[in-house]
Amino acid sequence: MVGNNESAKLFLDGDDTGEGENMMKKTILAAVAAAVMSISAFPVYAEDSDTPTSGETQITMYEAKDPTYNVTIPSAIQLSTTENTQVPVTVSGIENLPTDKKISVTFAKGSGVYGRLYLEGTNPSGGSNYLMTLMLKGTDGAVKCGALENQIIGTELASFTADGSSSFELYPCALDYPGEQSGNLAIHKGVTYSGSMTYGIAVTNIQ
């Protein structure tokens, strides 16, 4: 019967084939392999790696030039007494106009009181002067009455994003009242009517 000491000796030494020693070697190798795998999970950088240590930003600044253009509007026109009159507006030489902008020509005011748009003619009989309200049609296509300053002031007459021409319309309100023969709703023959209108010209947003 083998004693306790001998059993311990056999467990440690094994038999002559060296199985005990091999088992210990395998255990040690497994532990080393686990340690290597654990270490390799963390990035390691060499002193000459490609990790940047400095940077650079190129800086520029630019503000576009203000738009330039030429607007041509007749300095005088002769209104028809029988039909609408086309008033041409021409823009040329446009430069530096942003793509979201336009050149807008608007009605600023007429020569009448409060900026109203009407013509005035001398009454040959010595009475009060004759007045003839003008009707106006701009880019929105709506006909507006020159006697209503709140309606017509600011009306856009033409707009441009490139060189070109456009027209707005004027006509005497008498054309809307063909049966009238007297007063300010009739055109009095032999009377010269006159007045004026002022424009606003600006670069505005395209809406």
mmCIF file of C-alpha atoms in Angstrom, residues 30-147:
data_model
loop_
_atom_site.group_PDB
_atom_site.id
_atom_site.type_symbol
_atom_site.label_atom_id
_atom_site.label_comp_id
_atom_site.label_asym_id
_atom_site.label_seq_id
_atom_site.Cartn_x
_atom_site.Cartn_y
_atom_site.Cartn_z
ATOM 1 C CA ALA A 30 -1.745 29.262 -21.830
ATOM 2 C CA ALA A 31 -1.236 31.927 -19.161
ATOM 3 C CA VAL A 32 1.409 33.697 -21.279
ATOM 4 C CA ALA A 33 -0.862 33.624 -24.357
ATOM 5 C CA ALA A 34 -3.733 35.160 -22.378
ATOM 6 C CA ALA A 35 -1.446 37.927 -21.151
ATOM 7 C CA VAL A 36 -0.264 38.696 -24.714
ATOM 8 C CA MET A 37 -3.857 38.894 -25.981
ATOM 9 C CA SER A 38 -4.752 41.257 -23.158
ATOM 10 C CA ILE A 39 -1.810 43.562 -23.910
ATOM 11 C CA SER A 40 -2.438 43.649 -27.680
ATOM 12 C CA ALA A 41 -5.958 45.075 -27.147
ATOM 13 C CA PHE A 42 -4.470 48.521 -26.338
ATOM 14 C CA PRO A 43 -3.078 50.757 -29.153
ATOM 15 C CA VAL A 44 0.607 51.380 -29.032
ATOM 16 C CA TYR A 45 2.128 54.353 -30.845
ATOM 17 C CA ALA A 46 5.718 54.599 -31.836
ATOM 18 C CA GLU A 47 7.556 57.863 -31.529
ATOM 19 C CA ASP A 48 7.670 58.211 -35.326
ATOM 20 C CA SER A 49 3.947 57.387 -35.900
ATOM 21 C CA ASP A 50 1.621 59.368 -38.253
ATOM 22 C CA THR A 51 -0.404 60.861 -35.379
ATOM 23 C CA PRO A 52 -0.569 64.656 -36.131
ATOM 24 C CA THR A 53 1.101 66.957 -33.650
ATOM 25 C CA SER A 54 0.135 70.262 -35.364
ATOM 26 C CA GLY A 55 -2.477 71.703 -37.796
ATOM 27 C CA GLU A 56 -3.159 74.635 -40.086
ATOM 28 C CA THR A 57 -6.278 76.556 -41.286
ATOM 29 C CA GLN A 58 -6.279 78.739 -44.382
ATOM 30 C CA ILE A 59 -8.377 81.902 -43.811
ATOM 31 C CA THR A 60 -9.869 84.133 -46.513
ATOM 32 C CA MET A 61 -12.476 86.898 -46.542
ATOM 33 C CA TYR A 62 -14.491 88.405 -49.393
ATOM 34 C CA GLU A 63 -17.441 90.769 -49.713
ATOM 35 C CA ALA A 64 -19.059 91.043 -53.128
ATOM 36 C CA LYS A 65 -19.249 94.401 -54.843
ATOM 37 C CA ASP A 66 -22.521 96.297 -54.759
ATOM 38 C CA PRO A 67 -24.750 95.730 -57.802
ATOM 39 C CA THR A 68 -24.504 98.300 -60.583
ATOM 40 C CA TYR A 69 -27.036 98.938 -63.345
ATOM 41 C CA ASN A 70 -28.648 101.586 -65.520
ATOM 42 C CA VAL A 71 -32.398 102.257 -65.564
ATOM 43 C CA THR A 72 -34.004 104.133 -68.452
ATOM 44 C CA ILE A 73 -37.522 105.541 -68.084
ATOM 45 C CA PRO A 74 -39.098 108.088 -70.478
ATOM 46 C CA SER A 75 -38.789 111.628 -69.214
ATOM 47 C CA ALA A 76 -42.100 112.480 -70.887
ATOM 48 C CA ILE A 77 -45.001 110.510 -72.357
ATOM 49 C CA GLN A 78 -48.188 111.341 -74.234
ATOM 50 C CA LEU A 79 -51.181 109.448 -72.860
ATOM 51 C CA SER A 80 -53.757 108.142 -75.289
ATOM 52 C CA THR A 81 -57.332 109.336 -74.765
ATOM 53 C CA THR A 82 -58.792 106.160 -76.240
ATOM 54 C CA GLU A 83 -56.695 103.215 -74.940
ATOM 55 C CA ASN A 84 -54.139 102.089 -72.394
ATOM 56 C CA THR A 85 -50.657 103.568 -72.786
ATOM 57 C CA GLN A 86 -47.620 101.311 -72.403
ATOM 58 C CA VAL A 87 -44.748 102.975 -70.526
ATOM 59 C CA PRO A 88 -41.415 101.225 -71.184
ATOM 60 C CA VAL A 89 -38.741 100.662 -68.542
ATOM 61 C CA THR A 90 -35.305 99.372 -69.568
ATOM 62 C CA VAL A 91 -32.453 98.095 -67.427
ATOM 63 C CA SER A 92 -28.948 97.579 -68.819
ATOM 64 C CA GLY A 93 -25.401 97.014 -67.624
ATOM 65 C CA ILE A 94 -26.378 94.827 -64.654
ATOM 66 C CA GLU A 95 -23.325 93.598 -62.726
ATOM 67 C CA ASN A 96 -22.823 91.888 -59.351
ATOM 68 C CA LEU A 97 -26.534 91.259 -58.808
ATOM 69 C CA PRO A 98 -26.982 88.316 -56.356
ATOM 70 C CA THR A 99 -29.125 85.443 -57.616
ATOM 71 C CA ASP A 100 -31.720 86.018 -54.885
ATOM 72 C CA LYS A 101 -32.141 89.738 -55.711
ATOM 73 C CA LYS A 102 -33.909 91.773 -58.355
ATOM 74 C CA ILE A 103 -33.962 95.381 -59.519
ATOM 75 C CA SER A 104 -37.403 96.743 -58.698
ATOM 76 C CA VAL A 105 -38.974 99.910 -60.130
ATOM 77 C CA THR A 106 -41.949 101.158 -58.130
ATOM 78 C CA PHE A 107 -44.423 104.018 -58.062
ATOM 79 C CA ALA A 108 -43.201 106.441 -55.382
ATOM 80 C CA LYS A 109 -45.680 109.304 -55.732
ATOM 81 C CA GLY A 110 -47.710 111.373 -58.146
ATOM 82 C CA SER A 111 -47.853 115.146 -58.489
ATOM 83 C CA GLY A 112 -51.309 115.319 -56.896
ATOM 84 C CA VAL A 113 -52.045 116.009 -53.234
ATOM 85 C CA TYR A 114 -50.851 113.268 -50.864
ATOM 86 C CA GLY A 115 -48.921 111.740 -53.740
ATOM 87 C CA ARG A 116 -52.044 110.899 -55.725
ATOM 88 C CA LEU A 117 -51.764 110.268 -59.437
ATOM 89 C CA TYR A 118 -53.912 112.580 -61.537
ATOM 90 C CA LEU A 119 -53.515 115.164 -64.258
ATOM 91 C CA GLU A 120 -54.733 118.744 -64.065
ATOM 92 C CA GLY A 121 -56.029 120.937 -66.881
ATOM 93 C CA THR A 122 -57.030 124.587 -66.999
ATOM 94 C CA ASN A 123 -60.727 125.270 -67.324
ATOM 95 C CA PRO A 124 -61.119 127.744 -70.229
ATOM 96 C CA SER A 125 -64.320 129.072 -68.649
ATOM 97 C CA GLY A 126 -62.393 130.250 -65.618
ATOM 98 C CA GLY A 127 -63.861 127.750 -63.216
ATOM 99 C CA SER A 128 -61.994 125.136 -61.199
ATOM 100 C CA ASN A 129 -59.327 123.224 -63.016
ATOM 101 C CA TYR A 130 -60.238 119.899 -64.507
ATOM 102 C CA LEU A 131 -58.751 116.822 -62.891
ATOM 103 C CA MET A 132 -58.245 113.449 -64.535
ATOM 104 C CA THR A 133 -57.390 110.516 -62.316
ATOM 105 C CA LEU A 134 -55.068 107.958 -63.866
ATOM 106 C CA MET A 135 -55.358 104.194 -63.554
ATOM 107 C CA LEU A 136 -52.177 102.163 -63.112
ATOM 108 C CA LYS A 137 -51.299 98.505 -63.744
ATOM 109 C CA GLY A 138 -47.945 97.080 -62.610
ATOM 110 C CA THR A 139 -46.299 93.679 -62.322
ATOM 111 C CA ASP A 140 -49.080 92.132 -60.203
ATOM 112 C CA GLY A 141 -51.586 92.709 -63.015
ATOM 113 C CA ALA A 142 -54.065 94.572 -60.816
ATOM 114 C CA VAL A 143 -55.511 97.890 -61.989
ATOM 115 C CA LYS A 144 -55.159 100.517 -59.267
ATOM 116 C CA CYS A 145 -56.759 103.917 -58.905
ATOM 117 C CA GLY A 146 -54.497 106.949 -58.760
ATOM 118 C CA ALA A 147 -56.923 108.730 -56.418
#
